[in-house]
Short mmCIF file of C-alpha atoms in Angstrom, two decimals:
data_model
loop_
_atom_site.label_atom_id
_atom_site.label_comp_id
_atom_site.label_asym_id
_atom_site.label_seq_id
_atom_site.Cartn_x
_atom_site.Cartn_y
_atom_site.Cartn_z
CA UNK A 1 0.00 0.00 0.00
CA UNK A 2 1.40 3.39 -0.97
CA UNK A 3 0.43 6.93 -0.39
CA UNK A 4 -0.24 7.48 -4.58
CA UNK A 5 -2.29 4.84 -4.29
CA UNK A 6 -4.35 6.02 -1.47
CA UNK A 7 -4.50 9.20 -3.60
CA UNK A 8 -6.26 7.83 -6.67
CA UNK A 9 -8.87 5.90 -4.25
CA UNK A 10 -9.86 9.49 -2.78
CA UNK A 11 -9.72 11.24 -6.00
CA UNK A 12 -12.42 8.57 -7.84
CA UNK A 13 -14.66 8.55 -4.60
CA UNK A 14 -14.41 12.38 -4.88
CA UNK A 15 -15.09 12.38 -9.05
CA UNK A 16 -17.24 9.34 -8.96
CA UNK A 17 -15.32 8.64 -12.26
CA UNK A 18 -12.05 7.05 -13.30
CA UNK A 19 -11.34 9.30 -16.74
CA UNK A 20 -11.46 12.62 -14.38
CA UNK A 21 -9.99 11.27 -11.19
CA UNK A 22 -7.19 10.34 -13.50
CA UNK A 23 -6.53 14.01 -14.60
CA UNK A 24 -6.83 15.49 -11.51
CA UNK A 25 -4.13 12.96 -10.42
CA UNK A 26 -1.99 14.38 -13.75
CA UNK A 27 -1.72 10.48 -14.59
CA UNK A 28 -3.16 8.17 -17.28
CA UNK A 29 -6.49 6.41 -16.18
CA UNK A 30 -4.74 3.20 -16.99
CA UNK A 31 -2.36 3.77 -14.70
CA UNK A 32 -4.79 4.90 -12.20
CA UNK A 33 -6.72 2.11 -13.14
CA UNK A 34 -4.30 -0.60 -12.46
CA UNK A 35 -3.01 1.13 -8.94
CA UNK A 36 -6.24 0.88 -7.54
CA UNK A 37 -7.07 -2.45 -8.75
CA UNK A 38 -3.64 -4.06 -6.98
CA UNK A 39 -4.43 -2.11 -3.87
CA UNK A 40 -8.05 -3.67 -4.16
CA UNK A 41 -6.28 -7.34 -4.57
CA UNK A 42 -4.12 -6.14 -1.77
CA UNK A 43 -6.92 -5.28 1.22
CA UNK A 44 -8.99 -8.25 -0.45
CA UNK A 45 -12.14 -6.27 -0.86
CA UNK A 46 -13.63 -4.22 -3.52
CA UNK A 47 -13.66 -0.24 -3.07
CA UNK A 48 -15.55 0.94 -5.99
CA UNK A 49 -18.29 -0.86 -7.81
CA UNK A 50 -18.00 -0.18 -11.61
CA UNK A 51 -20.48 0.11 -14.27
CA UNK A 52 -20.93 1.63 -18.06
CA UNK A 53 -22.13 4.89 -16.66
CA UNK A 54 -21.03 5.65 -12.89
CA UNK A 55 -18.61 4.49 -10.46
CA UNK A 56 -19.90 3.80 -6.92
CA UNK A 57 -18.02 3.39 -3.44
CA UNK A 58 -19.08 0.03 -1.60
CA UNK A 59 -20.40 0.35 1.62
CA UNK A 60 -16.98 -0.93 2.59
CA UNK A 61 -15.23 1.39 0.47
CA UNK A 62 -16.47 4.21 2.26
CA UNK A 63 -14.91 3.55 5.58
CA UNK A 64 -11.23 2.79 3.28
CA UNK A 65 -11.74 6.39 1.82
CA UNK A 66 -12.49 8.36 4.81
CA UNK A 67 -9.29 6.39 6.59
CA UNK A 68 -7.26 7.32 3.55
CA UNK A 69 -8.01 10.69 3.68
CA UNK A 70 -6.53 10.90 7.32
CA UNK A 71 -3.92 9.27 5.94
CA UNK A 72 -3.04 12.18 3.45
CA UNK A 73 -3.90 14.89 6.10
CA UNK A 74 -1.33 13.33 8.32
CA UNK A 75 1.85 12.30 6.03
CA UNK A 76 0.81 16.05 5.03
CA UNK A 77 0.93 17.15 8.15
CA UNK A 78 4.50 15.92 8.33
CA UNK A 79 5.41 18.13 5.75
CA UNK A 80 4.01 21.24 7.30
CA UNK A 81 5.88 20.48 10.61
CA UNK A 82 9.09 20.60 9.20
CA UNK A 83 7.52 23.76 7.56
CA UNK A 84 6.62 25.42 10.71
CA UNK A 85 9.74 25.00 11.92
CA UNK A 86 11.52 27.41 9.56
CA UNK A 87 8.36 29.51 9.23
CA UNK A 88 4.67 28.63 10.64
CA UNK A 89 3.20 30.72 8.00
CA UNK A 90 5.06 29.61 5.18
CA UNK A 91 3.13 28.04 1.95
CA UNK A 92 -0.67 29.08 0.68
CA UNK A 93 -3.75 28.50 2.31
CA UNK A 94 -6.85 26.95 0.61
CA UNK A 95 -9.77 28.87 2.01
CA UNK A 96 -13.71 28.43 0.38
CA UNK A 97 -16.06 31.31 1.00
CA UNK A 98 -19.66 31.32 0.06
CA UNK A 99 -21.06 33.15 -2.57
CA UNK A 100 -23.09 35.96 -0.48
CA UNK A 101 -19.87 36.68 1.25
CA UNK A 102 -16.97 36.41 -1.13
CA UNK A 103 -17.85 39.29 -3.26
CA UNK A 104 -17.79 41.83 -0.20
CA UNK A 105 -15.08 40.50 2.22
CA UNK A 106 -12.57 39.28 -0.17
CA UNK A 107 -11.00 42.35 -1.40
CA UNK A 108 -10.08 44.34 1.99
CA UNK A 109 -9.33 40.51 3.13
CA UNK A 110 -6.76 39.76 0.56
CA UNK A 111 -5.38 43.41 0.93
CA UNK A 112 -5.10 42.42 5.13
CA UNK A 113 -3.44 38.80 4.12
CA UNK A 114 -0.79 40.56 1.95
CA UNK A 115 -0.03 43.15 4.61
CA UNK A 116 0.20 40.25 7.59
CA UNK A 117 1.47 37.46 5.96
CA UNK A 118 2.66 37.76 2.42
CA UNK A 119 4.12 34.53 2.78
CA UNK A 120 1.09 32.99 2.78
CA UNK A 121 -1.11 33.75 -0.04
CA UNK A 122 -4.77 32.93 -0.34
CA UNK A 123 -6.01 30.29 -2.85
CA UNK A 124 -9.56 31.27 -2.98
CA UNK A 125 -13.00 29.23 -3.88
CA UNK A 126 -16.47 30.54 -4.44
CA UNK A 127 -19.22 27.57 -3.54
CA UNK A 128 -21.86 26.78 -1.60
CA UNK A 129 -22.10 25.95 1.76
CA UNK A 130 -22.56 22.37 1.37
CA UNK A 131 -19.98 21.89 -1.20
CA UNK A 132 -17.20 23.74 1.03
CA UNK A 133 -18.37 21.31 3.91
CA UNK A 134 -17.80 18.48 1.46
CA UNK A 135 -14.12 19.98 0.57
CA UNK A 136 -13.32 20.43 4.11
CA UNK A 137 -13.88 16.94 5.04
CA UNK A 138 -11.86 15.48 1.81
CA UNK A 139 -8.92 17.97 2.56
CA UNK A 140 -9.10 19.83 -0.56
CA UNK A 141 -9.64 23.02 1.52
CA UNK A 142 -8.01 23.97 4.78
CA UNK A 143 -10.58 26.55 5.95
CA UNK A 144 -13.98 28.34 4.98
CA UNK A 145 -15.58 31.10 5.49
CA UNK A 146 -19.56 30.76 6.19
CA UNK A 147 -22.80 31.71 7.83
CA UNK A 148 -24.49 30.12 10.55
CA UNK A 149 -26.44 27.48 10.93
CA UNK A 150 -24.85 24.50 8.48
CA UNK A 151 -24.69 20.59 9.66
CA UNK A 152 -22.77 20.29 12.22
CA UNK A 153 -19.73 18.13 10.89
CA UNK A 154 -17.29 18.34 13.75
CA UNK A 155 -14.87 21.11 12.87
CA UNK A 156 -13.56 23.92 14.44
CA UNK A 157 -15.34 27.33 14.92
CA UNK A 158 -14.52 30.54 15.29
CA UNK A 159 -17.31 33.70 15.19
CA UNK A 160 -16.55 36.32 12.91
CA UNK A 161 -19.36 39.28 12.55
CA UNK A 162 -23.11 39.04 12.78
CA UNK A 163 -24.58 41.15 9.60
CA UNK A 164 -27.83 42.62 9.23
CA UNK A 165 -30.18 42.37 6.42
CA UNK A 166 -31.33 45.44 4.47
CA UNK A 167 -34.21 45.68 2.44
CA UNK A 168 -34.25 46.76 -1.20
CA UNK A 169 -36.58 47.80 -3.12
CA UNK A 170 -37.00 50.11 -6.75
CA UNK A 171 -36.33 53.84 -6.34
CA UNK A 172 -39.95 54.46 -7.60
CA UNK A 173 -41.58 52.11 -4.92
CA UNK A 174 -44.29 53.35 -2.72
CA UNK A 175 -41.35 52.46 0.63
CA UNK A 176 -38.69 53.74 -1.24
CA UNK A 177 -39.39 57.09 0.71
CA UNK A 178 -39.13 55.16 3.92
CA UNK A 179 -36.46 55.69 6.56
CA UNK A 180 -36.52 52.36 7.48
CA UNK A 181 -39.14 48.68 7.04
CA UNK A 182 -40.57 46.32 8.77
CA UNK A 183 -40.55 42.17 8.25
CA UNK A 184 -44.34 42.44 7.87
CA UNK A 185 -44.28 45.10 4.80
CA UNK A 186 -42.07 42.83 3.08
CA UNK A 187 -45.16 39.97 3.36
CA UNK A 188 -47.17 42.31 0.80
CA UNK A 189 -44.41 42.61 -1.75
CA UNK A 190 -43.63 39.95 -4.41
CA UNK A 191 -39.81 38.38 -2.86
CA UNK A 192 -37.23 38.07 -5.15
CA UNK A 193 -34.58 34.89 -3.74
CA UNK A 194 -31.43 33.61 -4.80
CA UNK A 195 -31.36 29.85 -6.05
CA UNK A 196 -31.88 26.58 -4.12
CA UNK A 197 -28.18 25.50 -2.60
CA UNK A 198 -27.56 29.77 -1.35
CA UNK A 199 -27.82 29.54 2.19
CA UNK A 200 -28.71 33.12 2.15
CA UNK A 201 -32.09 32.01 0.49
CA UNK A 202 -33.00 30.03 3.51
CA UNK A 203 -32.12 33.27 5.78
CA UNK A 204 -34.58 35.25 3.54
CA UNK A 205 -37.13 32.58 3.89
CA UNK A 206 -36.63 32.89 7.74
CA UNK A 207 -37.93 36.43 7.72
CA UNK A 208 -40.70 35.64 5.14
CA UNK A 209 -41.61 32.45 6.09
CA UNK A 210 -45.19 32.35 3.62
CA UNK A 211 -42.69 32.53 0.76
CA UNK A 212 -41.26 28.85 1.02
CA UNK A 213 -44.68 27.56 -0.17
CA UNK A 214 -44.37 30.03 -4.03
CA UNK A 215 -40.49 28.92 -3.87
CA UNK A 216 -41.25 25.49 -4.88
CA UNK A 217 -44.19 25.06 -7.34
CA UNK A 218 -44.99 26.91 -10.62
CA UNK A 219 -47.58 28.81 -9.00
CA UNK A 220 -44.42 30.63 -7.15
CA UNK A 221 -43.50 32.55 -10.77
CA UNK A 222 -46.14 34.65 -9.82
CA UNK A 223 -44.91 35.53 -6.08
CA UNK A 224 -41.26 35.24 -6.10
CA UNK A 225 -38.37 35.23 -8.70
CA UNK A 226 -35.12 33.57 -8.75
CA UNK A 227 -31.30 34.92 -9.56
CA UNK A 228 -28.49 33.39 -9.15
CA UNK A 229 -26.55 35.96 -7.08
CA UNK A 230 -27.23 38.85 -4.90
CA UNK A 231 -26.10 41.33 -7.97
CA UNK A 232 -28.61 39.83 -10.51
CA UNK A 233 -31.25 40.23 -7.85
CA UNK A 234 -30.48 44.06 -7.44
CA UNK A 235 -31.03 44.84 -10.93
CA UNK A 236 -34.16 43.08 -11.53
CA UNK A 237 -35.14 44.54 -8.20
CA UNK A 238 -33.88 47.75 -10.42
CA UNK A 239 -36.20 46.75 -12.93
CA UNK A 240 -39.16 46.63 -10.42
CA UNK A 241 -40.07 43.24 -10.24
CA UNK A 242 -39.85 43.21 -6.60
CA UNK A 243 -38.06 43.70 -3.14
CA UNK A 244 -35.06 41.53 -1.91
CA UNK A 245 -32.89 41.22 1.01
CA UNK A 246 -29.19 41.77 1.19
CA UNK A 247 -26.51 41.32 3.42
CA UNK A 248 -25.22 44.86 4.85
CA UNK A 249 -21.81 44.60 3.69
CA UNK A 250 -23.30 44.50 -0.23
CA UNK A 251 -24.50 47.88 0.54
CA UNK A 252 -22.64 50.47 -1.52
CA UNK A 253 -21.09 52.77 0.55
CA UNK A 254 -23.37 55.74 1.56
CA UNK A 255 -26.55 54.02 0.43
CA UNK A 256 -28.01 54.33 3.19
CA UNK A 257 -27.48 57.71 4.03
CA UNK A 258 -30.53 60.38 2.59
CA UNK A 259 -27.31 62.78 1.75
CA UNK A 260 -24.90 60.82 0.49
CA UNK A 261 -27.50 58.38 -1.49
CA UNK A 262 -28.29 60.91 -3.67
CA UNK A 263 -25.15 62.03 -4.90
CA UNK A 264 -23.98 58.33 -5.26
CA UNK A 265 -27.07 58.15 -7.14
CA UNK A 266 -25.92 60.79 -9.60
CA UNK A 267 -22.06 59.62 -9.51
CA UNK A 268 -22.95 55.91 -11.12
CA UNK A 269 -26.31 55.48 -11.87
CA UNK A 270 -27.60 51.81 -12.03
CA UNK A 271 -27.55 50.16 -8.68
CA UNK A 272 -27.35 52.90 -6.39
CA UNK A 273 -29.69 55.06 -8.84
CA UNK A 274 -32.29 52.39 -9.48
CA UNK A 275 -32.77 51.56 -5.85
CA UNK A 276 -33.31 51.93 -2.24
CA UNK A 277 -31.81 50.66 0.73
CA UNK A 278 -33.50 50.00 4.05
CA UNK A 279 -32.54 48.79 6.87
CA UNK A 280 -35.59 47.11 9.52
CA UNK A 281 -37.35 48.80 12.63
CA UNK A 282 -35.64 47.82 15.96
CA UNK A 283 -33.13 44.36 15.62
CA UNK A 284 -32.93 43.69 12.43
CA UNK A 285 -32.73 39.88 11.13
CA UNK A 286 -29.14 38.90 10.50
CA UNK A 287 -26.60 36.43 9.89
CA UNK A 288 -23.55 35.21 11.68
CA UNK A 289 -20.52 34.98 9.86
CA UNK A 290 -18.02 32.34 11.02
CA UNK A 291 -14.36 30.63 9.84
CA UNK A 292 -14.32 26.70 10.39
CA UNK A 293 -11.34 24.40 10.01
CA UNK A 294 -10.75 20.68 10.13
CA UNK A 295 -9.49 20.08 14.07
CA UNK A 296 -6.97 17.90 12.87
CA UNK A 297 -5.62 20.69 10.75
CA UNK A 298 -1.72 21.48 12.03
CA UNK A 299 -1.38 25.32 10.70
CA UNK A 300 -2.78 26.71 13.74
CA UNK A 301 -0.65 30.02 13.07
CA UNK A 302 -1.61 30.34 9.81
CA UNK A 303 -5.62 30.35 11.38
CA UNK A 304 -4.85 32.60 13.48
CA UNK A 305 -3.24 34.78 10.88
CA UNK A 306 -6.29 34.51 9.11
CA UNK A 307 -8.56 35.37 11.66
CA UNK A 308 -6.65 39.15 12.73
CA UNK A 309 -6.61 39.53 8.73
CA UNK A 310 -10.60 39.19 8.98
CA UNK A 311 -11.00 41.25 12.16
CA UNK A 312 -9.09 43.77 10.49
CA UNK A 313 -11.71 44.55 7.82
CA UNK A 314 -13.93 46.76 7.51
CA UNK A 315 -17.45 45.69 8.66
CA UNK A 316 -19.66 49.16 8.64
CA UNK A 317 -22.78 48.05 10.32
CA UNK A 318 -21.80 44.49 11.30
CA UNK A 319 -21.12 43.47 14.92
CA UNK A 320 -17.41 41.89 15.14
CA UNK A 321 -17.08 39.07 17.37
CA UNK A 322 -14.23 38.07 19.10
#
């Protein structure tokens, strides 16, 4: 048994298919092919049942895949010890961030990584929740940046920020006028959501509850709409085909100030001059933003790192959490 091989067994439970596990691996799929088999002859038992169409993991196979994953994180680890010792915050971390959040953190983050630790660049992924979950376990990410609540699979959590929700809705609209909104307005207003698999379309749903039953039937086209990110959504909510909610750190700067909206308005017309932002009466509904990472994970500097390089964003009208 060798560490290559226990590399192609991950990499075809993770593709599900020999031809593209075998070019992740940057090897031919026989030779894939014929590694796995001997290691399959080796332990006796089959790993993978194959067919014309799909490749499936026996029951059995399973429990080989998630060991050899440990495997890999640990003669890994290795590695990053003797690493460590010359510099803990040597070599690039893998970090997945959703797709509500990644737009709006990721450039003051990346300027705070460069400034802290330039040795450690970020290699960055845009998914959703339950895919980054499913990276995190397989060790093809080393941390992720998410919002609260997601299954709880045993990693390590730190808090963040909690963000509040702002309304939008077209500059002509009969609220647009309003200082602020309440959850029940919204009820009256045809919802425009993201796409199932956005987390941030179940936090929506959590304010609007009576929306969940036009989100899944064709009777819904006439309630709510659908985008597939938070900017689409803006400009059809430009468009007036309804309201939406948005995380406050998608607000453009100053769009929520009477003053400064205006002249932002006239500066770059489109967003800002098609709109309105408003945030809720009294505690508005929000989201908590957190960082997880495997606990078996050895880079605990390069976490922490991480984590001052996040707290030293900008967050205007987000709690930070410490």
């Amino acid at each position: 048994m060798t560490l290559t091989e226990l590399k192609y067994v991950v990499a075809v439970a993770r593709e599900r298919h020999f031809g593209r596990a075998a070019e992740a691996c940057f090897v031919s799929q026989p030779t894939l092919s014929v590694a796995i088999k001997k290691l399959e002859e080796e332990l006796e038992v089959k790993i993978f049942e194959r067919s014309a169409s799909e490749v499936t993991v026996t029951p059995l196979g399973e429990e080989i895949v998630r060991q050899a994953q440990i495997v890999l994180e640990q003669a890994a680890a290795i590695k990053e010890i003797a690493k460590r010792g010359k510099d803990p915050l040597a070599g690039p971390l893998r970090l997945g961030l959703i797709y509500t959040i990644a737009p709006y953190l990721l450039p003051d983050l990346v300027k705070q990584v460069i400034e802290r630790a330039r040795q450690m660049p970020l290699i960055l992924q845009e998914n959703f929740t339950t895919r980054l979950l499913e990276q995190l376990r397989l060790g093809e990410l080393d941390a992720a940046i998410l919002a609260e609540p997601f299954p709880d699979t045993n990693l390590a959590v730190a808090p963040l920020y909690d963000e509040p929700f702002v309304a939008v809705v077209p500059r002509d609209h009969p609220l647009a006028t309003r200082a602020s909104i309440t959850a029940d307005e919204l009820k009256r207003e045809t919802m425009l959501l993201l796409g199932n698999g956005h987390c941030f379309r179940d936090h929506v749903l959590q304010v609007c509850p009576e929306f969940a039953r036009f989100s899944d039937n064709a009777e819904g086209i006439q309630k709510t709409f659908e985008g597939s990110s938070l900017e689409t959504i803006k400009h059809m909510v430009a468009a007036g085909m309804g309201v939406t909610l948005v995380p406050r750190l998608s607000v453009p700067k100053g769009a929520l100030d009477p003053v400064q909206r205006d002249a932002l308005a006239a500066q770059a017309p489109g967003d800002a001059g098609y709109v309105r932002y408003l945030p809720f009466d009294g505690e508005p509904p929000s989201r908590r933003v957190v960082l997880v990472w495997r606990r078996s994970f050895t880079r605990y500097e390069a976490i922490a790192a991480l984590r001052n390089a996040v707290y030293a964003c900008e967050f205007p009208g987000c709690k930070r959490l410490t």
